[in-house]
Coordinates of C-alpha atoms and ligand atoms in Angstrom, one line a residue:
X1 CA 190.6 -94.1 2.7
X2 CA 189.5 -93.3 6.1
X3 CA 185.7 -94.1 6.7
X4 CA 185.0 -94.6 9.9
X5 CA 186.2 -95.0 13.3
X6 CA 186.0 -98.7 13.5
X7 CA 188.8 -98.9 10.7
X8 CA 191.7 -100.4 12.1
X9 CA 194.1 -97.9 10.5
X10 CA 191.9 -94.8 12.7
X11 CA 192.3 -96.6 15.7
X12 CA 195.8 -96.9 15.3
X13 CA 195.6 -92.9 14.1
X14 CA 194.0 -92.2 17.3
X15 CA 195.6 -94.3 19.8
X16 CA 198.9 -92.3 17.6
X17 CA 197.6 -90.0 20.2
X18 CA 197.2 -86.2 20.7
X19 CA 200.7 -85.8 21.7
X20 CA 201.9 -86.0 18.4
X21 CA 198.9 -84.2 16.8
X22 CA 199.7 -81.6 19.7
X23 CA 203.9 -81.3 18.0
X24 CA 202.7 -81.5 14.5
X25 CA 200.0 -78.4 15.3
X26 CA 202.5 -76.7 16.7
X27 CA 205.7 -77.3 14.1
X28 CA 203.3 -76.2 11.3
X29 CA 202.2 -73.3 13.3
X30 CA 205.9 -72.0 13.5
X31 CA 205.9 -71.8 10.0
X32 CA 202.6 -70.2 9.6
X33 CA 204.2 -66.4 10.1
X34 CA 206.6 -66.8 6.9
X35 CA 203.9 -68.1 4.6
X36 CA 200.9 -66.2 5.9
X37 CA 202.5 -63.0 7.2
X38 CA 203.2 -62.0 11.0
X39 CA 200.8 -59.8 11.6
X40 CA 197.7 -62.1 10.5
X41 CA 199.7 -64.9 12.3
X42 CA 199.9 -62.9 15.7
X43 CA 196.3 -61.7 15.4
X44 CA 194.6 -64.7 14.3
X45 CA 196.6 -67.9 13.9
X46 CA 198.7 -67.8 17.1
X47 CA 196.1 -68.9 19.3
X48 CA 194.7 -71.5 17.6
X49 CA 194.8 -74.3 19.1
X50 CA 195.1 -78.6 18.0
X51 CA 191.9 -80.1 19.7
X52 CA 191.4 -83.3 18.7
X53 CA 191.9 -85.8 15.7
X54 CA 189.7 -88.2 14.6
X55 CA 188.0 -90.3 11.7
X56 CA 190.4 -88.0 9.7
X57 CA 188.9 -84.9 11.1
X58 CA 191.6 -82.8 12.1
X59 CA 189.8 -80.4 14.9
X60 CA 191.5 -77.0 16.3
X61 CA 189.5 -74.4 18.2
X62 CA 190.0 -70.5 17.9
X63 CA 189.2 -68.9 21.3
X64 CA 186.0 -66.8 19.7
X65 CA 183.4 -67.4 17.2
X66 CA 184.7 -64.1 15.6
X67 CA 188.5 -65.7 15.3
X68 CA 186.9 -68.6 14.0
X69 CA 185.1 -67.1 11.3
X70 CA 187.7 -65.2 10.1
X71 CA 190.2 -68.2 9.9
X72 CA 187.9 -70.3 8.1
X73 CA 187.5 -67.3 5.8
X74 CA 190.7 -66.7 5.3
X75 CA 193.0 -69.6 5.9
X76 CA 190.6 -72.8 6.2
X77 CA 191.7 -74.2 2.7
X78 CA 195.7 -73.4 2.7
X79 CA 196.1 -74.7 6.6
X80 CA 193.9 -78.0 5.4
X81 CA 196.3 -78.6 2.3
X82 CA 199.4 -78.5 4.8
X83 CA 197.8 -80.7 7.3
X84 CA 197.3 -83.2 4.1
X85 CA 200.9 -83.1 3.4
X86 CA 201.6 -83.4 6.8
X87 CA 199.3 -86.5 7.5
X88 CA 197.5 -88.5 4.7
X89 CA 194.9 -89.1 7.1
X90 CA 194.0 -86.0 7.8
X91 CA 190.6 -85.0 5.2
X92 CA 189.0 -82.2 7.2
X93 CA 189.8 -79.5 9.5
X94 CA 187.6 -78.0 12.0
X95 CA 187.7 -75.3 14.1
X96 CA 185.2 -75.1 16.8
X97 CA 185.1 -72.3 19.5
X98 CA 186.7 -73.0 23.1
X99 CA 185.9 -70.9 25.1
X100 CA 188.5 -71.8 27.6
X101 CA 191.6 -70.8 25.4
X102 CA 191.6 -67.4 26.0
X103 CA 192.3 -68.6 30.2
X104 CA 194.8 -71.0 29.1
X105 CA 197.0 -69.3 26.5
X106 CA 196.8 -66.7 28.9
X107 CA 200.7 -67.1 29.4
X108 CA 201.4 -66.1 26.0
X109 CA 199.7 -62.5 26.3
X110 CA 202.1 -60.7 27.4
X111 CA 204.2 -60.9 24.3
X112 CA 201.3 -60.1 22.4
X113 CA 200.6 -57.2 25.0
X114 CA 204.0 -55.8 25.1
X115 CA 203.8 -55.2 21.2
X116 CA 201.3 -52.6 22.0
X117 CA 203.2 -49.4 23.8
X118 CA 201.2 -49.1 26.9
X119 CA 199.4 -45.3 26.5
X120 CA 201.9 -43.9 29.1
X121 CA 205.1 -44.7 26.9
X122 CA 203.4 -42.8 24.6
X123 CA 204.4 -38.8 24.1
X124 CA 201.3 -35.9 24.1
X125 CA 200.4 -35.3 20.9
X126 CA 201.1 -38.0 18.7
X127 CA 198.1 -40.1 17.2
X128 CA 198.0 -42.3 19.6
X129 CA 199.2 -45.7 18.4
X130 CA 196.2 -47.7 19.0
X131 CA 194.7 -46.0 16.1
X132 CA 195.5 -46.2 12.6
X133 CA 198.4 -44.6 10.6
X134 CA 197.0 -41.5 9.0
X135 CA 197.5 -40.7 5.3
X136 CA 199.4 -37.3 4.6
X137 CA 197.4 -36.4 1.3
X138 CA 194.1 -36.6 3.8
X139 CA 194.3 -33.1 4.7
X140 CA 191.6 -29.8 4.7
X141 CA 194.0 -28.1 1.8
X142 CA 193.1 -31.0 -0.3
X143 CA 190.0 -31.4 0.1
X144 CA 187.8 -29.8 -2.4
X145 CA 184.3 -28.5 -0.8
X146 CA 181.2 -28.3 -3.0
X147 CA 177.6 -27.8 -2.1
X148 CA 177.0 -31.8 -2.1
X149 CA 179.9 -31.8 1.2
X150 CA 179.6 -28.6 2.3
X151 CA 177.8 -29.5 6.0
X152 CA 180.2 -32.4 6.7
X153 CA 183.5 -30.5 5.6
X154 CA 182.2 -27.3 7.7
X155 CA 181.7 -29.4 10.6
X156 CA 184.7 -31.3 10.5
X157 CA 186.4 -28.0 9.9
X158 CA 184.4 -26.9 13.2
X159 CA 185.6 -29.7 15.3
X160 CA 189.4 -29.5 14.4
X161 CA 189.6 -26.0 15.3
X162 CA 187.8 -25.6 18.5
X163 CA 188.9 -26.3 21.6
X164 CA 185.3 -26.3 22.8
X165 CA 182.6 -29.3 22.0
X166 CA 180.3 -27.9 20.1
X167 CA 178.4 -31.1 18.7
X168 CA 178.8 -34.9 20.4
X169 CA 178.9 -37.1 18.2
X170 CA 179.5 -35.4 14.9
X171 CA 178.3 -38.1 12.6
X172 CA 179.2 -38.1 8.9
X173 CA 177.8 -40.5 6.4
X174 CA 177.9 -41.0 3.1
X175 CA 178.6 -43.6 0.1
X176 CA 181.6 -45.2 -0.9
X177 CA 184.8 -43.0 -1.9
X178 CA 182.9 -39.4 -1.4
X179 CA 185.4 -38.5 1.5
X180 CA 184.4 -39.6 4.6
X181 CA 187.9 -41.3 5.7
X182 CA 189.6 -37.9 4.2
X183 CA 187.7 -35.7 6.3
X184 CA 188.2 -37.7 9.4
X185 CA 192.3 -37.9 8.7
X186 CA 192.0 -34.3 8.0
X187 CA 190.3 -33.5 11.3
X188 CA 192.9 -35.6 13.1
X189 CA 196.2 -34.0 11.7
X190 CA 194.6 -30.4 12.0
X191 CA 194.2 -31.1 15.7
X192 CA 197.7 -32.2 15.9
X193 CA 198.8 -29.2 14.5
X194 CA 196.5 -26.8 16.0
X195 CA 196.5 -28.4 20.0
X196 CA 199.3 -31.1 20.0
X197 CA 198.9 -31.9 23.2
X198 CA 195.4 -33.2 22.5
X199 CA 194.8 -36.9 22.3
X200 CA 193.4 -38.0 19.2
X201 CA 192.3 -41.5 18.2
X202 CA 191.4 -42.6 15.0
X203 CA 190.6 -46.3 14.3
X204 CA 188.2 -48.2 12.2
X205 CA 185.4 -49.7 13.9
X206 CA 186.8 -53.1 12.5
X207 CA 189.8 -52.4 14.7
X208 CA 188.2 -51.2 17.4
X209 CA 186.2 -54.7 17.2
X210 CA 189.5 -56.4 17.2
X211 CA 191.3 -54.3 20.1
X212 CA 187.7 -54.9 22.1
X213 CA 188.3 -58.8 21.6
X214 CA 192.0 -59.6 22.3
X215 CA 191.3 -57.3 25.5
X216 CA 188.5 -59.9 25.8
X217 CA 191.0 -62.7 25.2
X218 CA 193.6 -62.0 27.5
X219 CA 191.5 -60.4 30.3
X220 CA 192.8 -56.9 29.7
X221 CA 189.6 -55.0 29.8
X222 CA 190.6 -52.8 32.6
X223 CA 193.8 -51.3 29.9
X224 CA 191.5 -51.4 26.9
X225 CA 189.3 -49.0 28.8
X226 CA 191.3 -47.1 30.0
X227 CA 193.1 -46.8 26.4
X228 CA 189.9 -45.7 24.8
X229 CA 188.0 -43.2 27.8
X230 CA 191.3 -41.6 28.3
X231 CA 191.4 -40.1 24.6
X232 CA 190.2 -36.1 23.7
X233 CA 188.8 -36.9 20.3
X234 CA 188.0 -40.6 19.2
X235 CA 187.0 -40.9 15.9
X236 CA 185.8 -44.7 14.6
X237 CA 185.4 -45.2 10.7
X238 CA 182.9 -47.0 9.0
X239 CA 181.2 -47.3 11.8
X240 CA 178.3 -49.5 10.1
X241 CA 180.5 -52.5 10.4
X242 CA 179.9 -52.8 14.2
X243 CA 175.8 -53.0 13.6
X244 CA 174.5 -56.2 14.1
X245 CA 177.3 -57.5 16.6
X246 CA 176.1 -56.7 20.0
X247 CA 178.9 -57.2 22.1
X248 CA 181.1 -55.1 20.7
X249 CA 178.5 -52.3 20.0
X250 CA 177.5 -52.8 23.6
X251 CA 181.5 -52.0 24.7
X252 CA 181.4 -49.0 22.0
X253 CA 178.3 -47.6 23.8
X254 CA 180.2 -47.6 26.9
X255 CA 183.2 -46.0 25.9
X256 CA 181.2 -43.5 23.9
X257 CA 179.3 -42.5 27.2
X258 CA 182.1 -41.9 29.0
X259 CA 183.5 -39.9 26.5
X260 CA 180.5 -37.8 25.8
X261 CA 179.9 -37.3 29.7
X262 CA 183.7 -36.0 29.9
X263 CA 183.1 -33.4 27.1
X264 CA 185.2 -35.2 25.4
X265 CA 184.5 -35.0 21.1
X266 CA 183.5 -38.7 19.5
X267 CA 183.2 -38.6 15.5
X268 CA 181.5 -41.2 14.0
X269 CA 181.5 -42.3 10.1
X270 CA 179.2 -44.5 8.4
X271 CA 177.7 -44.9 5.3
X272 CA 174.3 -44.4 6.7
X273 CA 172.4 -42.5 8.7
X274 CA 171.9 -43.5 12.4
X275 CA 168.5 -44.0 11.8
X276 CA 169.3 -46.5 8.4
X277 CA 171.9 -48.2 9.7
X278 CA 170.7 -51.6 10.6
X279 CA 171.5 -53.7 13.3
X280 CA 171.9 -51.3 15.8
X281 CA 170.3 -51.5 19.1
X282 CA 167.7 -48.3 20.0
X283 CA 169.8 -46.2 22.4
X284 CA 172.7 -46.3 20.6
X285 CA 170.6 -45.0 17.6
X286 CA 169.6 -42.3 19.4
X287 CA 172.4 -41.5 21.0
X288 CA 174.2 -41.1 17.8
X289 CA 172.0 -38.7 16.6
X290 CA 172.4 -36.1 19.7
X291 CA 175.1 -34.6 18.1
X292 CA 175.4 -33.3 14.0
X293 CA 174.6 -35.7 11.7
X294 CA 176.1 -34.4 8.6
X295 CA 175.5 -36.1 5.3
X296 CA 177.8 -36.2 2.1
X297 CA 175.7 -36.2 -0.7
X298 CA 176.9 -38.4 -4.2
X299 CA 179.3 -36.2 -6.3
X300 CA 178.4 -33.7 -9.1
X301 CA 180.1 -32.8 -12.2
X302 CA 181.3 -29.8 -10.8
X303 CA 183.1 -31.4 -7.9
X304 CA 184.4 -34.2 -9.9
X305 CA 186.2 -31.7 -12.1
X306 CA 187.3 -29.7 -9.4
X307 CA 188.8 -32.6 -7.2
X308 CA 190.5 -34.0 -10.7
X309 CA 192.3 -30.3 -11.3
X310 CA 193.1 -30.1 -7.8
X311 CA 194.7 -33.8 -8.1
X312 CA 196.0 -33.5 -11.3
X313 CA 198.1 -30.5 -9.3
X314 CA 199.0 -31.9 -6.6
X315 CA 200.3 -34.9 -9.3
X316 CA 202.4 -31.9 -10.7
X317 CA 201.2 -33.4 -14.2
X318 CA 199.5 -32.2 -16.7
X319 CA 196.2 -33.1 -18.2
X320 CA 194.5 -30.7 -20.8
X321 CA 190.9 -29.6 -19.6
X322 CA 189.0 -31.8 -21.8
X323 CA 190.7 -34.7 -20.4
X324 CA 189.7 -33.8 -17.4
X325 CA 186.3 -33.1 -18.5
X326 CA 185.9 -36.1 -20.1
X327 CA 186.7 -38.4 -17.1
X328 CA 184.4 -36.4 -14.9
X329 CA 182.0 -36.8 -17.4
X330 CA 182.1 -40.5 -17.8
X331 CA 183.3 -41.9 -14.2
X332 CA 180.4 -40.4 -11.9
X333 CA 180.7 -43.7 -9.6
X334 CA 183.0 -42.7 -6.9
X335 CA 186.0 -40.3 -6.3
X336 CA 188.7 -42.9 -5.7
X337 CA 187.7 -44.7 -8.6
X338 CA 188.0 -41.0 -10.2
X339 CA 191.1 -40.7 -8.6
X340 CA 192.5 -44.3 -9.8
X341 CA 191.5 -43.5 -13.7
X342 CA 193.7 -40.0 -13.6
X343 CA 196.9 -41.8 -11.9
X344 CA 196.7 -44.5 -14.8
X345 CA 196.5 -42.0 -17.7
X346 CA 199.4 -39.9 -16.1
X347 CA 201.3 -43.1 -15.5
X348 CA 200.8 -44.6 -18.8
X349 CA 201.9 -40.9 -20.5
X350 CA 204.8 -41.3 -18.5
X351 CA 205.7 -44.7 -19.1
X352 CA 204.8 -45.1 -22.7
X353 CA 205.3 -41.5 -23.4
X354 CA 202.8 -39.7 -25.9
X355 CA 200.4 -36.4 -24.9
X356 CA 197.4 -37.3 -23.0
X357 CA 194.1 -36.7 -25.4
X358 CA 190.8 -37.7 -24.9
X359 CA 191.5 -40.7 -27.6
X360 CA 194.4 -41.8 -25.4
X361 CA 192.5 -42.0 -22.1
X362 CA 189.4 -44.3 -23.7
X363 CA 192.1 -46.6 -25.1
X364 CA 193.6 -46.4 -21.6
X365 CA 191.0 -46.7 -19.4
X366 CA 188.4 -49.2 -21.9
X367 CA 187.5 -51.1 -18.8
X368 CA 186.8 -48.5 -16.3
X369 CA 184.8 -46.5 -18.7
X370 CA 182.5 -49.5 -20.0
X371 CA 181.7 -50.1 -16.7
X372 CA 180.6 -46.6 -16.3
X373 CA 178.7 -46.6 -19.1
X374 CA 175.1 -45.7 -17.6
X375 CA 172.4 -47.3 -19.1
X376 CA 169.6 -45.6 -19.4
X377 CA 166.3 -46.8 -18.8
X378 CA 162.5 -46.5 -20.0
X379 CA 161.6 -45.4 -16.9
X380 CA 164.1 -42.5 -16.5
X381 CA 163.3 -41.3 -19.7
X382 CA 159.7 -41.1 -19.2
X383 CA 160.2 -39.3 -16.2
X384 CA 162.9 -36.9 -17.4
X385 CA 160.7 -36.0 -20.2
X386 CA 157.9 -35.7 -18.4
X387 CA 159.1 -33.3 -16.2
X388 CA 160.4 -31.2 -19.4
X389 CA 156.9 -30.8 -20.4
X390 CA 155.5 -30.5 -16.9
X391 CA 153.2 -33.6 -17.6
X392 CA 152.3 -36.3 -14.9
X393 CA 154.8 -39.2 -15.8
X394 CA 151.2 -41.6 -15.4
X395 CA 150.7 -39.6 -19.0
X396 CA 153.4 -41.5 -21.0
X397 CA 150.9 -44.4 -20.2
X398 CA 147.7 -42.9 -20.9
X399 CA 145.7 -42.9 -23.3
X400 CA 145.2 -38.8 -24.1
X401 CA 145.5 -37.8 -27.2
X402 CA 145.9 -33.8 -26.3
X403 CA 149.0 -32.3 -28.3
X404 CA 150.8 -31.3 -25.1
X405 CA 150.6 -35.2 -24.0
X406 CA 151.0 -36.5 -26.9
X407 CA 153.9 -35.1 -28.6
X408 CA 156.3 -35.4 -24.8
X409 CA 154.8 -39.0 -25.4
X410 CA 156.0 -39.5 -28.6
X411 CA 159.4 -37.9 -27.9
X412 CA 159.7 -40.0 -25.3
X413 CA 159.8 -43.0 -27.3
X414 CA 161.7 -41.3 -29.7
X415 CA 164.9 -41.1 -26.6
X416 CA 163.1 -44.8 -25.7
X417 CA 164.5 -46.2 -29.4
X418 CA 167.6 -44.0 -29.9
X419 CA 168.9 -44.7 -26.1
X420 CA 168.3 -48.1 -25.1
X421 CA 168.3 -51.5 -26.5
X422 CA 164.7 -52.0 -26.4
X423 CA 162.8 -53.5 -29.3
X424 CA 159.7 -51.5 -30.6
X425 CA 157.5 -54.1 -29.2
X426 CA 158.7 -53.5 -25.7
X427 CA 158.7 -49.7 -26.1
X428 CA 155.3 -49.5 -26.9
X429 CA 154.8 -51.9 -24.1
X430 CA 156.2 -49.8 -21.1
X431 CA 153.8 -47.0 -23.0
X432 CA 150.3 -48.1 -21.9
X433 CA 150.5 -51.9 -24.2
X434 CA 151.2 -49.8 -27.2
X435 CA 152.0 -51.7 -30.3
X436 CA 155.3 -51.3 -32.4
X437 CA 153.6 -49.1 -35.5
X438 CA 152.9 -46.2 -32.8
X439 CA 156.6 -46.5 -31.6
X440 CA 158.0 -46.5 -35.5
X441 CA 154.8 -43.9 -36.3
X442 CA 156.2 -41.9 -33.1
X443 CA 160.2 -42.2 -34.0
X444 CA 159.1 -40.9 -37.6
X445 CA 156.9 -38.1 -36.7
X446 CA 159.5 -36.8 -34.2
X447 CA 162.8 -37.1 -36.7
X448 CA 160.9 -35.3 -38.8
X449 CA 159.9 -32.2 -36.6
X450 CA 163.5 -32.3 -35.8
X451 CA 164.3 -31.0 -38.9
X452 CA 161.5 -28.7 -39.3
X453 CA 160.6 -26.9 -35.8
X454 CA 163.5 -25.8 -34.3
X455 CA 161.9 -25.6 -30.5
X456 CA 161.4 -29.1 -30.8
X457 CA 165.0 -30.0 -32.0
X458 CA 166.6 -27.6 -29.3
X459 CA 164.3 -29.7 -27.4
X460 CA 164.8 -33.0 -28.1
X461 CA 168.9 -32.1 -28.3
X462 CA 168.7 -31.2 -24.8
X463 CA 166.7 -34.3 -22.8
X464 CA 169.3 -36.1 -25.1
X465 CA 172.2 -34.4 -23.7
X466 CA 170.3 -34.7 -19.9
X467 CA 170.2 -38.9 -20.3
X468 CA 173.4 -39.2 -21.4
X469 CA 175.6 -37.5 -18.4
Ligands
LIG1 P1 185.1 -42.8 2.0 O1 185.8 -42.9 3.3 O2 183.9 -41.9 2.1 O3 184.8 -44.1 1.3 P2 187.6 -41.6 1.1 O4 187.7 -40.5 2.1 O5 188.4 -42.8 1.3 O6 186.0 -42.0 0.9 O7 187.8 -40.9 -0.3 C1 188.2 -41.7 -1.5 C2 189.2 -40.9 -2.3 O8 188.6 -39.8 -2.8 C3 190.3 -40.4 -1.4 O9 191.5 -40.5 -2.1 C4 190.0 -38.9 -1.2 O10 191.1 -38.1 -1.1 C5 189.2 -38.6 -2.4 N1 188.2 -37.6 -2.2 C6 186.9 -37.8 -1.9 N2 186.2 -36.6 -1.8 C7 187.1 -35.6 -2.0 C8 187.0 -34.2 -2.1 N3 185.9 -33.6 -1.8 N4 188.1 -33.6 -2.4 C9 189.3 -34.2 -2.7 N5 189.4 -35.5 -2.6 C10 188.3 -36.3 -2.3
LIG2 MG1 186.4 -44.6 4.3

């Protein structure tokens, strides 16, 4: 075992010297492609580089902190464990930054570079190619518009269309899965079809991060520039991943300018507002609002079941309404996870055979659906009820004893007891430090109105019905 440096065996390690360490960094790098994949090797591996060895401490450096990070993320553990094989000696890798890569392993751009049609080889029209591939399902005629995505659909609509700039930047956030990415594919192939001679860019801001640093790496600024300020439309995706890391955001600011002073449209997703999104720096918050913000709000029964008809079409399958109702129902979450639950109960019809019923789909989809399974909470009841009754929700702590407090009160506990897990002790807690016998007096009284005043049972039915969805 290696302890020091003053161990005979390290000296002789060492004095081995770099040459060796330099042919064995490089033979294992050759076969870094096959095991970890060419395009991480050529975007992150390839120009790593062996530093130094020594008291078993195998060091490479990555040209940029952000290389670094990302190797040690992703590739620390299985790069160490071939080293070992490699060497006994070797008991931890290091990467450190060195700054002076990116000048040296200049020679090797190029072949990187060439990868890359330059934007001239490139025809009018096509999405250009240092954006992302689009998805064909991500289209307007498949995208189903409800009051909750109205704005943001509209103005996407808007952009795609016009010729003119009507609003720089249109911003659209929103949470995960409600259709940001769709609308911004849509936008892009609607252009193509409608003005094909338009340049259109879309990218992800994480890409746009990563096309900003290898131009950083291999001194290509002047092209990566020129790439980006010579597009019509430029449209970045989740946009929140550049806040908090200045230089890039800093480059982004630039090439949004120019854009923006050309007339030329920028759309922007995130999924926050420009003024929530954190880690951004002042005038790029503000800038960002100039244009449309447009907000997708979360998803409502009604859209859910209209985006799982219009994909259960679009499947060419069919799934009885109930189904369908069901699953919008239960998996309020997100629409791809929507969307994932519907392609496993088609796919398991087709592959096991067997109609699809509501029975079939909870055996199906157990997981999903337990993890949908909203709990409902003291709190929410109180509040829901409250507002039934049009009482302040402070009531359901007070200590009134008017009918028209009392009773919401006691219904409240009643949904408190038949809803959550909560013991009667901690009911009557979260109700002013009431003790169980009001709760179980309470749960009584109401069970029995339930049977005899039919205003309170219709009532009581309903707040029921309201928690559960
Ligand atoms: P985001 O980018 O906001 O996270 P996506 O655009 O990736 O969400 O949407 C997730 C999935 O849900 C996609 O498959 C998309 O087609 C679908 N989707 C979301 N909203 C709608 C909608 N209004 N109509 C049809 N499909 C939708
Ligand atoms: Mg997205």
């Amino acid at each position: 075992m290696v302890k020091s440096e003053s161990t005979p065996h390290v000296m002789k390690v060492a004095q081995t010297n770099d040459t060796s360490f330099i042919e064995m960094w490089e033979s294992l790098k050759s076969t870094f492609p096959k095991f970890f994949g060419e395009a991480t090797y050529k975007s992150w591996l390839a120009p790593l580089a062996f530093k130094e060895f020594n008291s078993g401490r195998f060091v490479i450096s990555a040209p940029t902190s952000f290389m670094r990070d990302w190797v040690i993320d992703n590739c620390k553990t299985q790069i160490l464990k071939f080293l070992q094989e490699l060497h006994p000696t070797v008991l931890l890798l290091d990467i450190v930054v060195d700054k002076n890569l990116a000048i040296e392993s200049q020679q090797q751009a190029p072949a990187i570079i060439a990868e890359q049609p330059s934007l001239k080889a490139t025809h009018a029209g096509e999405i250009e190619v240092i954006g992302s591939r689009l998805e064909p399902r991500y289209v307007f005629d498949n995208f189903v518009v409800a009051p909750s995505n109205e704005l943001a659909h509209a103005a996407a609509l808007r952009v795609a269309e016009s010729p003119k700039v009507h609003f720089n930047p249109l911003f659209i956030y929103g949470g995960v899965g409600l259709g940001k990415t769709h609308l911004m594919h849509a936008i892009a192939w609607h252009i193509n079809k409608l003005h094909p001679k338009r340049k259109v860019v879309y990218l992800s801001a994480e890409k746009f991060m990563y096309q900003f640093i290898r131009a950083l790496r291999f001194k290509d600024m002047m092209s990566f520039k020129e790439k980006f300020r010579s597009v019509d439309v430029l449209m970045i995706d989740d946009f929140q991943f550049i806040s908090g890391k200045e230089s890039t955001q800093e480059e982004f600011f630039h090439t949004f300018n120019a854009l923006v002073d050309q007339n030329h449209q920028v759309i922007i997703s995130a999924d926050k507002s420009p003024s929530d999104l954190p880690g951004l720096e002042e005038r790029m918050r503000s800038r960002l609002g100039w244009g449309l913000v447009a907000d997708i709000h979360p998803t409502t029964y009604e859209l859910r079941l209209g985006i799982l008809q219009s994909k259960t079409e679009q499947l060419g399958a069919e799934v009885p309404i109930n189904v369908l109702e069901f699953l919008a129902h239960k998996i309020a979450s997100n629409v791809r996870e929507l969307e994932g639950a519907l392609n496993r109960i088609v796919a398991h019809s087709t592959l096991v055979g067997g109609a699809i019923t509501v029975e079939s789909t909870q055996q199906v989809l157990r997981d999903i659906l337990r993890a949908n399974d909203r709990r409902v909470t003291i709190d929410e009841i109180q509040r829901r009820v409250a507002e039934h009754y049009n009482i302040k929700t402070s009531d359901m702590h007070s200590a009134k004893r008017v009918r028209t407090i009392a009773r919401p009160r006691q219904i409240a506990m009643y949904l408190s007891k038949k809803l959550t897990e909560a013991s009667l002790p901690e009911i009557g807690r979260k109700f002013g430090g009431r003790d169980h016998a009001t709760v179980m007096h309470a749960v009584k009284k109401v069970s029995e109105l339930m049977l005899e005043d039919r205003s309170i049972n219709e009532d009581v039915e309903l707040l029921l019905k309201m928690l559960q969805c």
